[in-house]
PDB file of C-alpha atoms in Angstrom:
ATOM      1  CA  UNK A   1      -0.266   6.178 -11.701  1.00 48.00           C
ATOM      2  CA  UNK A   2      -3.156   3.743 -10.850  1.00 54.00           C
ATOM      3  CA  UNK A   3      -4.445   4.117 -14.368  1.00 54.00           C
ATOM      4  CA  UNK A   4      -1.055   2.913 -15.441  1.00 57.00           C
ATOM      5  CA  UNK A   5      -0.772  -0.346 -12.680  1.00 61.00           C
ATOM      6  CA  UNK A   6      -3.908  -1.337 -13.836  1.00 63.00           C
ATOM      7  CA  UNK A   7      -3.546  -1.141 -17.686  1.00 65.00           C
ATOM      8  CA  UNK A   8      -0.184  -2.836 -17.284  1.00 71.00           C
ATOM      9  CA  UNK A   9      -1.598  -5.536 -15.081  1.00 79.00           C
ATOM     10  CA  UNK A  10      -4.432  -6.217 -16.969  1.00 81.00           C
ATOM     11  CA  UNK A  11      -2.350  -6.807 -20.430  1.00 86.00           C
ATOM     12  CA  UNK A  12      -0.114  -9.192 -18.044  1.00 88.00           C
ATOM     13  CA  UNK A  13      -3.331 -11.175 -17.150  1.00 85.00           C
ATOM     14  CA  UNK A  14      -4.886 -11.239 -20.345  1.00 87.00           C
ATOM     15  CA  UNK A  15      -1.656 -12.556 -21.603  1.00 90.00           C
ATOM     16  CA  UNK A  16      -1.230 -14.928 -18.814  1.00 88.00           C
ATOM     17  CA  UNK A  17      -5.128 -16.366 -19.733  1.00 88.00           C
ATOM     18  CA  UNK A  18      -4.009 -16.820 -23.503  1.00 90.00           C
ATOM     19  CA  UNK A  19      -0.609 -18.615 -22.241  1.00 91.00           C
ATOM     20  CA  UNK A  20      -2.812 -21.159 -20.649  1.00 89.00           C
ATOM     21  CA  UNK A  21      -4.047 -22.197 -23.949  1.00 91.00           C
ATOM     22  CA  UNK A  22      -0.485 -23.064 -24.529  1.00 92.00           C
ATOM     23  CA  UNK A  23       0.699 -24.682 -21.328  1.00 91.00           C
ATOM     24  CA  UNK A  24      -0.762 -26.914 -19.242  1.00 89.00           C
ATOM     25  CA  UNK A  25       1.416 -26.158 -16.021  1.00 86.00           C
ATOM     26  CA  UNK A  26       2.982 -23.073 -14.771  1.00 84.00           C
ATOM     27  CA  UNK A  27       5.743 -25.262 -14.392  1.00 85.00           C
ATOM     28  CA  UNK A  28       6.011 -25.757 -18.188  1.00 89.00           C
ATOM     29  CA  UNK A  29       5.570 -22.187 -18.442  1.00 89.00           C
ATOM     30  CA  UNK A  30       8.455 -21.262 -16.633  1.00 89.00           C
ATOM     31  CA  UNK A  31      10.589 -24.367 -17.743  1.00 91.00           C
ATOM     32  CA  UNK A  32       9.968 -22.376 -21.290  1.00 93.00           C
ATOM     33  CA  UNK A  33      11.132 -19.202 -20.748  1.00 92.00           C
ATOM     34  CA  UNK A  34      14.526 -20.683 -18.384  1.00 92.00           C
ATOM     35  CA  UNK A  35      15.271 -22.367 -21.787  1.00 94.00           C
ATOM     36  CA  UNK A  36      14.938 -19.788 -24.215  1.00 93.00           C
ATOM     37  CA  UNK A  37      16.611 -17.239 -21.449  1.00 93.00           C
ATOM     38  CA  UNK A  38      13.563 -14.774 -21.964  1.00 91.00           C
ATOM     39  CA  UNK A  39      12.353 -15.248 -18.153  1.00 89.00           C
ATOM     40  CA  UNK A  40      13.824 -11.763 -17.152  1.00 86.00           C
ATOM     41  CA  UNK A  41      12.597 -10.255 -20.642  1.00 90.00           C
ATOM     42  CA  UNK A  42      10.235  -7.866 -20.935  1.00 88.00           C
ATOM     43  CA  UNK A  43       6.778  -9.441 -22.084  1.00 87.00           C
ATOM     44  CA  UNK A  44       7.275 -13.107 -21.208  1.00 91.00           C
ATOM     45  CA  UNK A  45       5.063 -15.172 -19.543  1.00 91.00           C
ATOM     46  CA  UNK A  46       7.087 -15.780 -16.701  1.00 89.00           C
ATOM     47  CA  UNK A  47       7.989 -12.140 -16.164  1.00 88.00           C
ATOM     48  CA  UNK A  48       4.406 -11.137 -16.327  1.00 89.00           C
ATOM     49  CA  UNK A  49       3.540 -13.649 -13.862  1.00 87.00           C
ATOM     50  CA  UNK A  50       5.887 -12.762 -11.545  1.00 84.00           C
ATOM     51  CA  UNK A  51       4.553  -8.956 -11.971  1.00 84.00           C
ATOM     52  CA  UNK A  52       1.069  -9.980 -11.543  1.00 84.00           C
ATOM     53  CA  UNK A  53       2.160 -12.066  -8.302  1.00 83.00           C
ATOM     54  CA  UNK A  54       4.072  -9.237  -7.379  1.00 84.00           C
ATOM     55  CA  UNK A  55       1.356  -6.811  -7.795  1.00 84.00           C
ATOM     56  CA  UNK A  56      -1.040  -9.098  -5.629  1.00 83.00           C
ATOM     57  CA  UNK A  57       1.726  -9.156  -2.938  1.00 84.00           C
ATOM     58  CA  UNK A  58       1.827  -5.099  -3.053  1.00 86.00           C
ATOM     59  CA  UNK A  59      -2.240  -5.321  -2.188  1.00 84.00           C
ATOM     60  CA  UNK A  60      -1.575  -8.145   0.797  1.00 84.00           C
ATOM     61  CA  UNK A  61       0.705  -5.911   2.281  1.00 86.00           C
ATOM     62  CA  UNK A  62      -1.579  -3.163   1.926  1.00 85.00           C
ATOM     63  CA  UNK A  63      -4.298  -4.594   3.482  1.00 83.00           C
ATOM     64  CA  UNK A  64      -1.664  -5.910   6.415  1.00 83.00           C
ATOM     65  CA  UNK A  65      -0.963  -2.051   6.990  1.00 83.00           C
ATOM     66  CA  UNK A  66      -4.864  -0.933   6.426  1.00 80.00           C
ATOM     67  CA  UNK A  67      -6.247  -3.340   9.136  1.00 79.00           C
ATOM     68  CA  UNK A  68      -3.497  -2.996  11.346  1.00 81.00           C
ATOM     69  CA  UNK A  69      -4.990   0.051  12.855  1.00 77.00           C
ATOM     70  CA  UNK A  70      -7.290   2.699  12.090  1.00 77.00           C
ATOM     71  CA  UNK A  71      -5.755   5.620  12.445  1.00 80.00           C
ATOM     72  CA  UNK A  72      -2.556   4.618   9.935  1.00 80.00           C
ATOM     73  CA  UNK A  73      -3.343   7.295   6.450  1.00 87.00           C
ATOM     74  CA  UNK A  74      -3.281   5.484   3.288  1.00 88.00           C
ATOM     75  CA  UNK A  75      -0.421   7.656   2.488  1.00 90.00           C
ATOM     76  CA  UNK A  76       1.603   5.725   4.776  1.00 90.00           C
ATOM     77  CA  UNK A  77       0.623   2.345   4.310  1.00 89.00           C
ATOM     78  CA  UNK A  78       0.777   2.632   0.603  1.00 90.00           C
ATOM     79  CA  UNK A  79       4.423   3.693   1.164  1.00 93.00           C
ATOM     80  CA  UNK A  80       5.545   0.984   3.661  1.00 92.00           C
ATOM     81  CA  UNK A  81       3.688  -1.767   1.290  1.00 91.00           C
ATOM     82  CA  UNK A  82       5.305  -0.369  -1.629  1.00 92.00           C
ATOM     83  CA  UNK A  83       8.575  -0.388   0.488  1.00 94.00           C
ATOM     84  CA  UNK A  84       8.670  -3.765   1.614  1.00 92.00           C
ATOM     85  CA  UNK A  85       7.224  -5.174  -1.903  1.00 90.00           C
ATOM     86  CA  UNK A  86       8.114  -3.400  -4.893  1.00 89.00           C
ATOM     87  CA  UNK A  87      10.465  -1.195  -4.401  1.00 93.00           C
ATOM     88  CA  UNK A  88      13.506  -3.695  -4.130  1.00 92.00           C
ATOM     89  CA  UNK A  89      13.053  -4.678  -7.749  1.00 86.00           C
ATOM     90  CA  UNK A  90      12.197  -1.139  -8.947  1.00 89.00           C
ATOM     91  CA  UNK A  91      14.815   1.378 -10.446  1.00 92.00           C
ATOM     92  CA  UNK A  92      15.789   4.559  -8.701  1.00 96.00           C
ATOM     93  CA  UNK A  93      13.513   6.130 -11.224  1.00 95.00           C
ATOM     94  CA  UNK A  94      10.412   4.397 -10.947  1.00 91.00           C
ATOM     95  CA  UNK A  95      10.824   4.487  -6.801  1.00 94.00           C
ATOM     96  CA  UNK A  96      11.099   8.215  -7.449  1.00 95.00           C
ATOM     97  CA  UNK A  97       7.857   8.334  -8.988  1.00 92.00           C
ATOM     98  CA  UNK A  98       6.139   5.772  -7.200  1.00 91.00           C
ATOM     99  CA  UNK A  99       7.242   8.118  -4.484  1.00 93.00           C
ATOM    100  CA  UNK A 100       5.603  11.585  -5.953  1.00 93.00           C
ATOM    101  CA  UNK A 101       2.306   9.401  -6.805  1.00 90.00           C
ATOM    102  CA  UNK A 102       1.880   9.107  -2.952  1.00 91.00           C
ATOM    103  CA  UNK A 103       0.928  12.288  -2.644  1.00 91.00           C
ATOM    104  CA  UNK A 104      -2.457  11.703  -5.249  1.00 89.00           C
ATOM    105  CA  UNK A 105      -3.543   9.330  -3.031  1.00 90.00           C
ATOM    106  CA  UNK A 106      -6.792  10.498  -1.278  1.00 90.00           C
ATOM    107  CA  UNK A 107      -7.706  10.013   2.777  1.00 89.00           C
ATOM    108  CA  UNK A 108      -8.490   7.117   3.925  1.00 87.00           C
ATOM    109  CA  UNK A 109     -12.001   7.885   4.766  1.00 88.00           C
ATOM    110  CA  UNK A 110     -12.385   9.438   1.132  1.00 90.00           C
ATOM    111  CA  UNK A 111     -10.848   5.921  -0.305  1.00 87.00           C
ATOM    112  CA  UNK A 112     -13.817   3.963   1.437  1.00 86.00           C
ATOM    113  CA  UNK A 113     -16.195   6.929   0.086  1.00 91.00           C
ATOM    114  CA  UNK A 114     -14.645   6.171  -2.960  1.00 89.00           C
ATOM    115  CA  UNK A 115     -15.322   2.285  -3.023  1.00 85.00           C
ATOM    116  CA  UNK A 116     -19.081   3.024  -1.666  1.00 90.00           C
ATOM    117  CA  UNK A 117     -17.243   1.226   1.847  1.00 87.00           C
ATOM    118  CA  UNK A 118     -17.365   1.217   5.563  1.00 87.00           C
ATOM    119  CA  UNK A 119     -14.131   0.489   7.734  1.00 84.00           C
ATOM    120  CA  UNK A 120     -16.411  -2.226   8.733  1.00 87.00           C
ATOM    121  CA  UNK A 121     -17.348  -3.813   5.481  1.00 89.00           C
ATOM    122  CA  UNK A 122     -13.753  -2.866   3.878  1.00 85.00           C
ATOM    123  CA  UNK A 123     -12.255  -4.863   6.594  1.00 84.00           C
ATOM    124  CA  UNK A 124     -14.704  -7.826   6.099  1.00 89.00           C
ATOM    125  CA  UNK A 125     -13.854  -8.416   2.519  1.00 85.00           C
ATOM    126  CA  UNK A 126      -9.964  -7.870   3.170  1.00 84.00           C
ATOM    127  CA  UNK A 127      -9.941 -10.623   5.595  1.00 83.00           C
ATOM    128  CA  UNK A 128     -11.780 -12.882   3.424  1.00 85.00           C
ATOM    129  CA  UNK A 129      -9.632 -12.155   0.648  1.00 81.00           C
ATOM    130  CA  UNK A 130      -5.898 -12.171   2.780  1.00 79.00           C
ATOM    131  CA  UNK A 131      -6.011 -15.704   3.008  1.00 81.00           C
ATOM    132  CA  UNK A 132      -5.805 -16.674  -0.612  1.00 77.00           C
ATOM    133  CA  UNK A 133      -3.394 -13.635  -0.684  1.00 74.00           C
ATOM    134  CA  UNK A 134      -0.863 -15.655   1.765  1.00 75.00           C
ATOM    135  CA  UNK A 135      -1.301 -18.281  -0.497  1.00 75.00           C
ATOM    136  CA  UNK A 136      -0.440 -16.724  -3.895  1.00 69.00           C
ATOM    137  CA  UNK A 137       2.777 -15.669  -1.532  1.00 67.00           C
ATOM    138  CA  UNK A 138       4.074 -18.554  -1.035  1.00 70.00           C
ATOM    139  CA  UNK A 139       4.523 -19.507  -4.999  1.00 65.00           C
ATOM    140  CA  UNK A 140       7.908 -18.526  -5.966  1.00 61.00           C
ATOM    141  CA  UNK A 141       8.600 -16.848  -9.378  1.00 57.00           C
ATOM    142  CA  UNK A 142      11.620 -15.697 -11.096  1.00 52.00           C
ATOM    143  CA  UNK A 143      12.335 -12.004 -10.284  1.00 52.00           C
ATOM    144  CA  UNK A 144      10.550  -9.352 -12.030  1.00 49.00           C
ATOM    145  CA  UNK A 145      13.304  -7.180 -13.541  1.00 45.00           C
ATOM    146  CA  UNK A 146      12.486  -3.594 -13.512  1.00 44.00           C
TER     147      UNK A 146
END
């Protein structure tokens, strides 16, 4: 499932980077698809921007649930972030399996084995990085249709 978010977020980037050649402004961006009704169409700029937003949103909440405490499993806060970001734009079908892909996830203390981390030093660069993620937040997109 990660292998998947990531390929499909990086081809939404990349495509974002060669739409900047094109417009100047996310404004005209957006002001593009609205007029050629493609903003909800699969493979638009403004749809992948709203998925990449969307997708930084999912790792903000994330991190909310992560440094909350430290005794919350990954498990869990994967689920409530997914919950609270994704999942109300996501068909009963990809919720389903969103749901089953919980159960790859590893510990949380294997995660931060994983990323060669500490809770210490994982929770330094998540608070260094939250702010710009409240930021990104605040920009409002046209809904991501699933």
């Amino acid at each position: 499932m990660y292998y998947f978010v990531r390929c499909s977020s990086y081809i939404q980037v990349a495509d974002l980077v060669e739409a900047s050649k094109t417009y100047d402004t996310l404004e005209s961006l957006l002001d593009f698809d609205v007029a050629n009704d493609t903003v909800k169409s699969p493979g638009s700029h403004s749809r992948n921007l709203r998925c990449v937003r969307q997708g930084l949103d999912l790792v903000r909440a994330l991190f909310e649930q992560f440094l909350s405490t430290d005794d919350y499993p990954l498990r869990e806060a994967a689920s409530t972030a997914y919950d609270n970001v994704c999942a109300p734009n996501h068909s009963w079908t990809i919720r389903t399996a969103v749901a089953a892909g919980m159960y790859a996830l590893p510990s949380r203390d294997q995660l931060l084995v994983n990323l060669e981390e500490t809770h210490q030093s994982a929770e330094k660069k998540m608070k260094r990085l939250y702010p710009l993620m409240l930021q990104l937040q605040r920009l409002k997109f046209p809904p991501c249709a699933s």
